[in-house]
N, CA and C of each residue as an Amber inpcrd file, in Angstrom:
protein
   456
 170.3820000   5.2450000-120.6410000 171.1250000   4.0450000-120.2870000
 172.6000000   4.1940000-120.6780000 172.8470000   4.8690000-121.7930000
 174.2340000   5.0610000-122.2380000 175.0040000   5.9210000-121.2360000
 174.3660000   6.9960000-120.7800000 175.0250000   7.8730000-119.8070000
 175.3190000   7.1120000-118.5250000 174.3570000   6.2830000-118.0880000
 174.5580000   5.5120000-116.8670000 175.7360000   4.5590000-117.0470000
 175.8350000   3.9140000-118.2040000 176.9410000   2.9900000-118.4760000
 178.2790000   3.7220000-118.4120000 178.3190000   4.9430000-118.9370000
 179.5540000   5.7230000-118.8950000 179.9280000   6.0760000-117.4640000
 178.9460000   6.5010000-116.6640000 179.2200000   6.8070000-115.2550000
 179.6470000   5.5560000-114.4940000 179.0050000   4.4170000-114.8170000
 179.3560000   3.1650000-114.1440000 180.8140000   2.8020000-114.4220000
 181.2740000   3.0100000-115.6470000 182.6640000   2.7030000-115.9960000
 183.6220000   3.5450000-115.1610000 183.3140000   4.8100000-115.0110000
 184.1570000   5.6950000-114.1940000 184.0770000   5.2650000-112.7260000
 182.8620000   4.9420000-112.2710000 182.6690000   4.5420000-110.8750000
 183.4550000   3.2740000-110.5420000 183.4780000   2.3210000-111.4730000
 184.2190000   1.0840000-111.2370000 185.7110000   1.3590000-111.0950000
 186.2010000   2.3930000-111.7540000 187.6040000   2.7640000-111.6550000
 187.8810000   3.6040000-110.4070000 186.9400000   4.4890000-110.0660000
 187.1200000   5.4000000-108.9380000 185.9140000   5.3100000-107.9850000
 185.7630000   4.2010000-107.2670000 184.5520000   3.9970000-106.4540000
 184.4170000   4.9440000-105.2580000 185.4770000   5.6140000-104.8710000
 185.4060000   6.4710000-103.6890000 185.0420000   7.9240000-104.0110000
 184.8000000   8.2490000-105.2680000 184.3550000   9.5990000-105.6100000
 182.8760000   9.6880000-105.2210000 182.6010000  10.4420000-104.1680000
 181.2740000  10.4350000-103.5320000 180.1360000  10.8340000-104.4640000
 180.3760000  11.7320000-105.3940000 179.2920000  12.2260000-106.2520000
 178.8670000  11.2160000-107.3170000 179.7340000  10.2920000-107.6800000
 179.4170000   9.3600000-108.7640000 178.2240000   8.4580000-108.4620000
 178.1830000   7.7920000-107.3080000 177.0070000   6.9330000-107.0920000
 175.7050000   7.7220000-107.0200000 175.7640000   8.9480000-106.5290000
 174.5580000   9.7840000-106.4730000 174.0780000  10.0680000-107.8980000
 175.0010000  10.3980000-108.7910000 174.6390000  10.6630000-110.1920000
 174.0620000   9.4120000-110.8460000 174.6680000   8.2650000-110.5810000
 174.1710000   7.0140000-111.1500000 172.7670000   6.7150000-110.6230000
 172.5400000   6.9670000-109.3440000 171.2070000   6.7670000-108.7690000
 170.1890000   7.7150000-109.4080000 170.6150000   8.9470000-109.6930000
 169.7300000   9.8860000-110.4000000 169.3200000   9.3090000-111.7550000
 170.2800000   8.7240000-112.4550000 169.9980000   8.1700000-113.7800000
 169.0700000   6.9520000-113.6940000 169.2870000   6.1010000-112.7060000
 168.3560000   4.9810000-112.5000000 166.9450000   5.5240000-112.2570000
 166.8600000   6.5710000-111.4520000 165.5610000   7.1670000-111.1300000
 164.8890000   7.7050000-112.3880000 165.6560000   8.4240000-113.2160000
 165.1090000   8.9640000-114.4660000 164.6050000   7.8490000-115.3810000
 165.2660000   6.6940000-115.3210000 164.8830000   5.5560000-116.1540000
 163.7450000   4.7460000-115.5190000 163.3580000   5.0890000-114.2870000
 162.2870000   4.3730000-113.6010000 162.6930000   2.9900000-113.1160000
 163.9690000   2.7660000-112.9280000 164.4790000   1.4450000-112.5280000
 164.7200000   1.4200000-111.0140000 163.6360000   1.2690000-110.2760000
 163.6850000   1.3740000-108.8170000 164.4680000   0.2210000-108.1850000
 164.1810000  -1.0020000-108.5970000 164.8520000  -2.1500000-107.9750000
 166.3390000  -2.1760000-108.3170000 166.6780000  -1.7930000-109.5300000
 168.0900000  -1.7130000-109.9070000 168.7860000  -0.6270000-109.0950000
 168.0810000   0.4670000-108.8720000 168.6410000   1.5540000-108.0600000
 168.9030000   1.0680000-106.6380000 167.9610000   0.3200000-106.0910000
 168.1320000  -0.1960000-104.7310000 169.3350000  -1.1280000-104.6570000
 169.4590000  -2.0080000-105.6270000 170.5990000  -2.9350000-105.6610000
 171.9170000  -2.1700000-105.7670000 171.9690000  -1.2020000-106.6800000
 173.1870000  -0.4000000-106.8370000 173.4910000   0.3740000-105.5560000
 172.4610000   0.9160000-104.9420000 172.6490000   1.6970000-103.7190000
 173.2550000   0.8210000-102.6170000 172.7640000  -0.3970000-102.4840000
 173.3260000  -1.3200000-101.4870000 174.8000000  -1.5780000-101.7440000
 175.1580000  -1.7560000-103.0130000 176.5660000  -1.9760000-103.3730000
 177.4080000  -0.7360000-103.0540000 176.8800000   0.4370000-103.3790000
 177.6160000   1.6790000-103.1280000 177.8190000   1.9010000-101.6300000
 176.8260000   1.5390000-100.8240000 176.9430000   1.6860000 -99.3690000
 178.0420000   0.7640000 -98.8320000 178.1550000  -0.4420000 -99.4010000
 179.2250000  -1.3590000 -98.9840000 180.5970000  -0.7720000 -99.2960000
 180.7130000  -0.1070000-100.4460000 181.9890000   0.4790000-100.8550000
 182.3140000   1.7310000-100.0450000 181.2880000   2.5530000 -99.7640000
 181.4960000   3.8280000 -99.0600000 180.5520000   3.9450000 -97.8640000
 180.7650000   3.1200000 -96.8380000 179.8550000   3.1620000 -95.6830000
 179.9230000   4.4770000 -94.9040000 180.9390000   5.2670000 -95.1880000
 181.0870000   6.5520000 -94.4920000 180.2760000   7.6750000 -95.1340000
 179.5440000   7.3690000 -96.1990000 178.7810000   8.3960000 -96.9200000
 177.3020000   8.3310000 -96.5240000 176.8580000   9.2240000 -95.6250000
 175.4580000   9.1850000 -95.1860000 174.4730000   9.5390000 -96.3000000
 174.9420000  10.2330000 -97.3220000 174.0420000  10.6200000 -98.4130000
 173.5490000   9.3970000 -99.1860000 174.3500000   8.3460000 -99.2210000
 173.8990000   7.1100000 -99.8740000 172.7670000   6.4670000 -99.0840000
 172.8420000   6.5420000 -97.7670000 171.7680000   6.0130000 -96.9290000
 170.4940000   6.8330000 -97.1000000 170.6560000   8.1410000 -97.2560000
 169.4920000   9.0010000 -97.5100000 168.8550000   8.6160000 -98.8430000
 169.6890000   8.3880000 -99.8470000 169.1550000   7.9880000-101.1620000
 168.4480000   6.6430000-101.0800000 169.0150000   5.7160000-100.2980000
 168.3600000   4.4150000-100.1320000 166.9950000   4.6020000 -99.4730000
 166.9250000   5.5130000 -98.5190000 165.6350000   5.7600000 -97.8560000
 164.6060000   6.2920000 -98.8560000 165.0470000   7.1250000 -99.7870000
 164.1400000   7.6370000-100.8300000 163.5980000   6.4980000-101.6920000
 164.4690000   5.5710000-102.0520000 164.0430000   4.4290000-102.8590000
 163.0180000   3.6110000-102.0730000 163.2950000   3.3910000-100.8010000
 162.3680000   2.6220000 -99.9680000 161.0290000   3.3490000 -99.8180000
 161.0680000   4.6680000 -99.7760000 159.8170000   5.4350000 -99.7430000
 159.0120000   5.1830000-101.0220000 159.6940000   5.1670000-102.1610000
 159.0160000   4.8870000-103.4320000 158.3300000   3.5250000-103.3800000
 158.9380000   2.5910000-102.6780000 158.3950000   1.2390000-102.5500000
 157.4040000   1.1370000-101.3850000 157.1100000   2.2740000-100.7620000
 156.1870000   2.3740000 -99.6250000 156.6460000   1.5250000 -98.4410000
 157.9380000   1.4240000 -98.2690000 158.5290000   0.7020000 -97.1370000
 159.0190000   1.7410000 -96.1290000 158.0610000   2.3750000 -95.4770000
 158.3530000   3.5420000 -94.6550000 159.1800000   3.2200000 -93.4150000
 158.9300000   2.0990000 -92.7690000 159.7350000   1.7460000 -91.5910000
 161.1870000   1.4810000 -91.9720000 161.3820000   0.8000000 -93.0870000
 162.7590000   0.5630000 -93.5550000 163.4280000   1.8770000 -93.9620000
 162.6540000   2.7670000 -94.5430000 163.1870000   4.0770000 -94.9180000
 163.6550000   4.8310000 -93.6760000 162.8310000   4.8200000 -92.6360000
 163.1990000   5.4750000 -91.3700000 164.4800000   4.8670000 -90.8150000
 164.5860000   3.5650000 -90.8920000 165.7840000   2.8770000 -90.4060000
 167.0360000   3.3700000 -91.1400000 166.9330000   3.5430000 -92.4490000
 168.0790000   4.0300000 -93.2290000 168.4350000   5.4740000 -92.8510000
 167.4190000   6.2730000 -92.5950000 167.6780000   7.6630000 -92.1940000
 168.3420000   7.7070000 -90.8150000 167.9330000   6.8290000 -89.9290000
 168.5870000   6.7620000 -88.6190000 170.0400000   6.3160000 -88.7520000
 170.2920000   5.3700000 -89.6560000 171.6780000   4.9530000 -89.9170000
 172.4770000   6.1260000 -90.4780000 171.8550000   6.8870000 -91.3700000
 172.5410000   8.0580000 -91.9410000 172.9250000   9.0380000 -90.8360000
 172.0390000   9.2240000 -89.8680000 172.3510000  10.1140000 -88.7350000
 173.5340000   9.5830000 -87.9230000 173.5880000   8.2680000 -87.7340000
 174.7050000   7.6710000 -86.9970000 176.0220000   7.8580000 -87.7530000
 175.9850000   7.6310000 -89.0650000 177.1880000   7.8140000 -89.8830000
 177.6030000   9.2880000 -89.8620000 176.6220000  10.1730000 -89.9550000
 176.9070000  11.6120000 -89.9320000 177.5460000  12.0130000 -88.6030000
 177.0820000  11.4350000 -87.5060000 177.6840000  11.7280000 -86.1970000
 179.1730000  11.4290000 -86.2090000 179.5340000  10.3570000 -86.8910000
 180.9230000   9.9200000 -86.9180000 181.7740000  10.7270000 -87.9010000
 181.2430000  11.0170000 -89.1040000 182.0630000  11.6160000 -90.1610000
 181.8140000  13.1060000 -90.3980000 180.6650000  13.5940000 -90.0060000
 180.3170000  15.0170000 -90.0980000 180.6060000  15.6210000 -91.4800000
 179.9270000  15.0800000 -92.4970000 180.1500000  15.5900000 -93.8560000
 178.9310000  16.2950000 -94.4380000 177.7860000  16.1980000 -93.7770000
 176.5630000  16.7660000 -94.3510000 176.4730000  18.2640000 -94.0990000
 175.9940000  18.9680000 -95.1120000 175.7140000  20.3980000 -94.9830000
 174.3840000  20.5610000 -94.2490000 174.1380000  21.7350000 -93.6500000
 172.8570000  21.9430000 -92.9520000 171.6350000  21.6560000 -93.8220000
 171.6880000  22.0260000 -95.1100000 170.5500000  21.7850000 -96.0010000
 170.3240000  20.2830000 -96.1980000 171.4070000  19.5170000 -96.2070000
 171.2780000  18.0720000 -96.3600000 170.6880000  17.4390000 -95.1030000
 171.0960000  17.9420000 -93.9500000 170.4980000  17.4600000 -92.6970000
 169.0190000  17.8330000 -92.6480000 168.7020000  19.0320000 -93.0980000
 167.3040000  19.4610000 -93.1330000 166.4970000  18.5120000 -94.0160000
 167.0510000  18.1570000 -95.1570000 166.3620000  17.2540000 -96.0830000
 166.1640000  15.8760000 -95.4500000 167.1710000  15.3940000 -94.7400000
 167.0540000  14.1090000 -94.0540000 165.8660000  14.1320000 -93.0880000
 165.7650000  15.1780000 -92.2880000 164.6610000  15.2650000 -91.3310000
 163.3160000  15.4870000 -92.0300000 163.3420000  16.1700000 -93.1550000
 162.1280000  16.3390000 -93.9760000 161.6260000  14.9640000 -94.4340000
 162.5540000  14.1340000 -94.9260000 162.1820000  12.7830000 -95.3500000
 161.6860000  11.9540000 -94.1700000 162.3320000  12.1130000 -93.0340000
 161.9000000  11.3980000 -91.8340000 160.4530000  11.7780000 -91.5140000
 160.1620000  13.0670000 -91.6010000 158.8200000  13.5580000 -91.3410000
 157.8130000  12.9500000 -92.3160000 158.1750000  12.9030000 -93.5870000
 157.2710000  12.3360000 -94.5970000 156.9880000  10.8530000 -94.3210000
 158.0210000  10.1200000 -93.9160000 157.8190000   8.7070000 -93.5930000
 156.8440000   8.5450000 -92.4350000 157.0490000   9.3180000 -91.3810000
 156.1450000   9.2110000 -90.2310000 154.7200000   9.6220000 -90.6130000
 154.6010000  10.6250000 -91.4510000 153.2630000  11.0360000 -91.8990000
 152.5980000   9.9080000 -92.6900000 153.3770000   9.2470000 -93.5390000
 152.8310000   8.1180000 -94.2980000 152.4000000   6.9720000 -93.3960000
 153.0320000   6.8740000 -92.2290000 152.6450000   5.8580000 -91.2440000
 151.5380000   6.3670000 -90.3210000 151.0550000   7.5730000 -90.6110000
 149.9890000   8.2310000 -89.8350000 150.4150000   8.5310000 -88.4000000
 151.7010000   8.7670000 -88.2060000 152.2480000   9.1510000 -86.9070000
 152.5570000  10.6530000 -86.9690000 151.4900000  11.4450000 -86.8660000
 151.6070000  12.8820000 -87.1150000 152.4540000  13.6020000 -86.0730000
 152.4050000  13.1710000 -84.8190000 153.2290000  13.8340000 -83.8020000
 154.7150000  13.6740000 -84.1250000 155.1050000  12.4590000 -84.5090000
 156.5050000  12.2160000 -84.9020000 156.8490000  13.0130000 -86.1630000
 155.9110000  13.0460000 -87.1160000 156.1400000  13.7930000 -88.3560000
 156.3800000  15.2660000 -88.0520000 155.5680000  15.8270000 -87.1660000
 155.7380000  17.2400000 -86.8020000 157.0610000  17.4840000 -86.0940000
 157.4330000  16.5820000 -85.2220000 158.7080000  16.7210000 -84.5080000
 159.8730000  16.7740000 -85.4950000 159.8420000  15.9240000 -86.5070000
 160.9480000  15.8820000 -87.4640000 160.9300000  17.0550000 -88.4410000
 159.7560000  17.5490000 -88.7930000 159.7370000  18.7190000 -89.6840000
 160.2450000  19.9480000 -88.9240000 159.9780000  19.9920000 -87.6370000
 160.5290000  21.0840000 -86.8040000 162.0580000  21.0240000 -86.7970000
 162.5910000  19.8240000 -86.6530000 164.0520000  19.6680000 -86.6740000
 164.6000000  20.0700000 -88.0380000 163.9150000  19.6870000 -89.0930000
 164.3270000  20.0710000 -90.4360000 164.4390000  21.5910000 -90.5480000
 163.4350000  22.2650000 -90.0260000 163.4090000  23.7350000 -90.1150000
 164.4730000  24.3910000 -89.2350000 164.9400000  23.6960000 -88.2210000
 166.0550000  24.2350000 -87.4320000 167.3290000  24.2990000 -88.2710000
 167.5030000  23.3240000 -89.1580000 168.6840000  23.3000000 -90.0200000
 168.5440000  24.2140000 -91.2250000 167.3100000  24.4490000 -91.6690000
 167.0850000  25.2920000 -92.8440000 165.7620000  26.0480000 -92.6570000
 165.7820000  27.1180000 -91.8510000 164.5490000  27.8070000 -91.4560000
 163.7420000  28.4270000 -92.5970000 164.3670000  28.6970000 -93.7240000
 163.6620000  29.3720000 -94.8210000 163.2130000  28.4130000 -95.9120000
 163.2750000  27.1150000 -95.6480000 162.9070000  26.1110000 -96.6460000
 161.3980000  26.1250000 -96.8540000 160.9570000  26.7330000 -97.9610000
 159.5300000  26.9070000 -98.2420000 158.7730000  25.5760000 -98.3010000
 159.2760000  24.5520000 -99.0050000 158.5330000  23.2840000 -99.0080000
 158.3530000  22.7090000 -97.5940000 159.3690000  22.8370000 -96.7490000
 159.2590000  22.3240000 -95.3770000 158.2600000  23.1430000 -94.5700000
 158.2580000  24.4440000 -94.7770000 157.2870000  25.3060000 -94.0800000
 155.8690000  24.9310000 -94.5050000 155.6690000  24.7710000 -95.8070000
 154.3540000  24.3780000 -96.3200000 153.9480000  23.0010000 -95.8070000
 154.9140000  22.0850000 -95.7570000 154.6200000  20.7380000 -95.2880000
 154.2330000  20.7540000 -93.8040000 154.9070000  21.5820000 -93.0390000
 154.5590000  21.7190000 -91.6170000 153.1110000  22.1990000 -91.4870000
 152.7300000  23.1820000 -92.2840000 151.3410000  23.6800000 -92.2540000
 150.3540000  22.5630000 -92.5960000 150.7060000  21.7480000 -93.5980000
 149.8530000  20.6200000 -93.9780000 149.7150000  19.6320000 -92.8200000
 150.8290000  19.3310000 -92.1780000 150.7940000  18.3990000 -91.0460000
 149.9620000  18.9510000 -89.8940000 150.1310000  20.2380000 -89.6090000
 149.3560000  20.8560000 -88.5260000 147.8630000  20.8040000 -88.8350000
 147.5150000  21.0440000 -90.0790000 146.1220000  20.9810000 -90.4920000
 145.5760000  19.5670000 -90.3360000 146.3550000  18.5850000 -90.7750000
 145.9230000  17.1890000 -90.6300000 145.7670000  16.8130000 -89.1630000
 146.6760000  17.2990000 -88.3390000 146.6110000  16.9890000 -86.9050000
 145.3820000  17.6390000 -86.2800000 145.1020000  18.8810000 -86.6500000
 143.9220000  19.5560000 -86.1060000 142.6480000  18.8190000 -86.5210000
 142.5690000  18.4020000 -87.7810000 141.4040000  17.6570000 -88.2550000
 141.2610000  16.3320000 -87.5150000 142.3710000  15.6630000 -87.3060000
 142.3390000  14.3850000 -86.5910000 141.8920000  14.5880000 -85.1440000
 142.4600000  15.6220000 -84.5050000 142.1520000  15.8740000 -83.0940000
 140.7300000  16.3780000 -82.8910000 140.1350000  16.9680000 -83.9190000
 138.7770000  17.5010000 -83.7640000 137.6910000  16.4840000 -84.1020000
 138.1080000  15.3310000 -84.6590000 137.1210000  14.2970000 -84.9900000
 136.6210000  13.6510000 -83.7030000 135.3060000  13.3360000 -83.6530000
 134.8020000  12.6450000 -82.4650000 135.4020000  11.2590000 -82.3700000
 135.5800000  10.8010000 -81.1520000 136.1610000   9.4710000 -80.9340000
 135.2440000   8.4130000 -81.5110000 135.8370000   7.4450000 -82.1590000
 135.0710000   6.3370000 -82.7440000 134.9110000   5.2460000 -81.6990000
 133.7150000   4.6830000 -81.6130000 133.5290000   3.5750000 -80.6810000
 134.1160000   2.3130000 -81.2930000 134.6680000   1.4440000 -80.4530000
 135.3460000   0.2420000 -80.9800000 134.4220000  -0.7380000 -81.6420000
C-alpha cells in the first residue's frame, strides 16, 4: 500500500506518464483490490483516452469479475484507439487478441476464440502460451463437435 501511495503521488503530478497507471494497477492487483483497480482504471482512461493499454488492463479486471462481454467491449475499444494512435507493439497486440480469445472461450464461443487466438499468433508466432492455448481450444472444439446431438 505504501508503494502504491508513492506511485499515486507521482501520478497525480504527472498523469500523462503512460507507465505509471499500469504500475499502480499492478500494485492494486498484488493487493487483491479488484474494485479499487477498476475505479482507478476508469479514472486513468479519462485522463489518457489515447492509451489502449489501459483499456486492455480494464478488460483484464473485468475478466477477473467474470464480465466477459464487457471485457470484450473494452478490448474492441482498445483496438479502435490503437487504430488511431498506433502505439502498441506486436507482442501487445498479440496479448490483446489472446485475451479476446480467452473471453470468447469463457462464453463457450469456441469458433470466435479460435479465430482470435489465430490473430494473436499472427502478431507473435512463437508465443508458447498462445500455441498451447490454441491446442486446448482445438481439443475442446473436437470434443464438442464429436458429442452426439442432445434432444431438446
